Amino acid sequence: MIKLKELRKARGESIREMSERLDIPADTIAKWGQGTRKPKLEKIIHICQVYGISLAILAPDLWEEVVGAVDTIDLKDELDKREDEAR
């Protein structure tokens, strides 16, 4: 589960403000926050980079899945590999 709604509220941002900051349509962000759609991994990483937070905070389930699969610190390579496999 992605904690986008919690992030937005913690930062005191509206959906429109988050949309502008991330350059992602507001309706897409709303659907992600409601859980009716899921963002692609590249978008989750983008959100983490823009807000300066870790994947463990934004998407703890995904973090646990990835950490359970790797024993190294090179997380980005593992995430890139999983994204390529998903395509």
C-alpha positions as YAML, in Angstrom:
chain: A
units: angstrom
residues:
- id: 1
  name: MET
  ca: [0.00, 0.00, 0.00]
- id: 2
  name: ILE
  ca: [1.32, 3.41, -0.94]
- id: 3
  name: LYS
  ca: [0.89, 6.05, 1.76]
- id: 4
  name: LEU
  ca: [0.40, 8.95, -0.62]
- id: 5
  name: LYS
  ca: [-2.64, 10.39, 1.13]
- id: 6
  name: GLU
  ca: [-0.81, 10.38, 4.46]
- id: 7
  name: LEU
  ca: [2.20, 12.08, 2.85]
- id: 8
  name: ARG
  ca: [0.02, 14.75, 1.30]
- id: 9
  name: LYS
  ca: [-1.79, 15.48, 4.55]
- id: 10
  name: ALA
  ca: [1.45, 15.51, 6.57]
- id: 11
  name: ARG
  ca: [2.83, 18.12, 4.16]
- id: 12
  name: GLY
  ca: [-0.38, 20.15, 4.30]
- id: 13
  name: GLU
  ca: [-0.84, 19.93, 0.55]
- id: 14
  name: SER
  ca: [-4.01, 19.70, -1.47]
- id: 15
  name: ILE
  ca: [-4.27, 17.19, -4.28]
- id: 16
  name: ARG
  ca: [-3.80, 20.06, -6.74]
- id: 17
  name: GLU
  ca: [-0.60, 21.23, -5.00]
- id: 18
  name: MET
  ca: [0.80, 17.71, -4.97]
- id: 19
  name: SER
  ca: [-0.17, 17.35, -8.61]
- id: 20
  name: GLU
  ca: [1.76, 20.47, -9.55]
- id: 21
  name: ARG
  ca: [4.77, 19.47, -7.47]
- id: 22
  name: LEU
  ca: [4.94, 15.99, -9.01]
- id: 23
  name: ASP
  ca: [3.75, 16.98, -12.50]
- id: 24
  name: ILE
  ca: [1.12, 14.25, -12.35]
- id: 25
  name: PRO
  ca: [-2.60, 14.84, -13.04]
- id: 26
  name: ALA
  ca: [-4.66, 15.53, -9.89]
- id: 27
  name: ASP
  ca: [-7.23, 12.85, -10.75]
- id: 28
  name: THR
  ca: [-4.44, 10.25, -10.94]
- id: 29
  name: ILE
  ca: [-3.14, 11.28, -7.52]
- id: 30
  name: ALA
  ca: [-6.67, 11.12, -6.11]
- id: 31
  name: LYS
  ca: [-7.13, 7.57, -7.44]
- id: 32
  name: TRP
  ca: [-3.77, 6.51, -6.00]
- id: 33
  name: GLY
  ca: [-4.74, 7.99, -2.64]
- id: 34
  name: GLN
  ca: [-8.08, 6.18, -2.70]
- id: 35
  name: GLY
  ca: [-6.39, 2.93, -3.65]
- id: 36
  name: THR
  ca: [-8.45, 2.52, -6.84]
- id: 37
  name: ARG
  ca: [-5.26, 2.69, -8.95]
- id: 38
  name: LYS
  ca: [-1.65, 1.88, -8.22]
- id: 39
  name: PRO
  ca: [1.31, 3.92, -9.44]
- id: 40
  name: LYS
  ca: [4.07, 2.28, -11.41]
- id: 41
  name: LEU
  ca: [7.36, 1.74, -9.64]
- id: 42
  name: GLU
  ca: [9.03, 4.58, -11.54]
- id: 43
  name: LYS
  ca: [6.37, 6.99, -10.25]
- id: 44
  name: ILE
  ca: [6.82, 5.77, -6.67]
- id: 45
  name: ILE
  ca: [10.56, 6.37, -6.94]
- id: 46
  name: HIS
  ca: [9.90, 9.81, -8.43]
- id: 47
  name: ILE
  ca: [7.63, 10.70, -5.50]
- id: 48
  name: CYS
  ca: [10.29, 9.56, -3.02]
- id: 49
  name: GLN
  ca: [12.89, 11.69, -4.76]
- id: 50
  name: VAL
  ca: [10.71, 14.80, -4.95]
- id: 51
  name: TYR
  ca: [9.72, 14.60, -1.29]
- id: 52
  name: GLY
  ca: [13.08, 13.36, -0.04]
- id: 53
  name: ILE
  ca: [11.65, 10.30, 1.67]
- id: 54
  name: SER
  ca: [12.53, 6.64, 1.55]
- id: 55
  name: LEU
  ca: [10.60, 3.89, -0.13]
- id: 56
  name: ALA
  ca: [10.19, 2.31, 3.31]
- id: 57
  name: ILE
  ca: [8.09, 5.31, 4.40]
- id: 58
  name: LEU
  ca: [6.02, 5.78, 1.23]
- id: 59
  name: ALA
  ca: [5.42, 2.14, 0.33]
- id: 60
  name: PRO
  ca: [6.34, -0.13, 3.26]
- id: 61
  name: ASP
  ca: [4.82, -3.25, 1.67]
- id: 62
  name: LEU
  ca: [6.91, -2.79, -1.46]
- id: 63
  name: TRP
  ca: [9.99, -2.02, 0.65]
- id: 64
  name: GLU
  ca: [9.52, -5.24, 2.63]
- id: 65
  name: GLU
  ca: [9.09, -7.24, -0.56]
- id: 66
  name: VAL
  ca: [12.26, -5.80, -2.08]
- id: 67
  name: VAL
  ca: [14.36, -6.05, 1.07]
- id: 68
  name: GLY
  ca: [13.24, -9.61, 1.52]
- id: 69
  name: ALA
  ca: [14.54, -10.35, -1.98]
- id: 70
  name: VAL
  ca: [17.96, -8.73, -1.63]
- id: 71
  name: ASP
  ca: [20.68, -8.69, 0.96]
- id: 72
  name: THR
  ca: [22.63, -5.82, -0.52]
- id: 73
  name: ILE
  ca: [22.31, -2.07, -0.28]
- id: 74
  name: ASP
  ca: [22.03, -1.68, -4.05]
- id: 75
  name: LEU
  ca: [18.26, -1.32, -3.95]
- id: 76
  name: LYS
  ca: [17.88, 0.80, -7.07]
- id: 77
  name: ASP
  ca: [19.35, -1.98, -9.26]
- id: 78
  name: GLU
  ca: [16.89, -4.47, -7.78]
- id: 79
  name: LEU
  ca: [13.97, -2.09, -8.32]
- id: 80
  name: ASP
  ca: [15.07, -1.43, -11.91]
- id: 81
  name: LYS
  ca: [15.35, -5.18, -12.50]
- id: 82
  name: ARG
  ca: [11.84, -5.79, -11.14]
- id: 83
  name: GLU
  ca: [10.42, -2.98, -13.26]
- id: 84
  name: ASP
  ca: [12.04, -4.47, -16.39]
- id: 85
  name: GLU
  ca: [10.65, -7.91, -15.55]
- id: 86
  name: ALA
  ca: [7.17, -6.46, -15.07]
- id: 87
  name: ARG
  ca: [7.17, -5.08, -18.61]
...
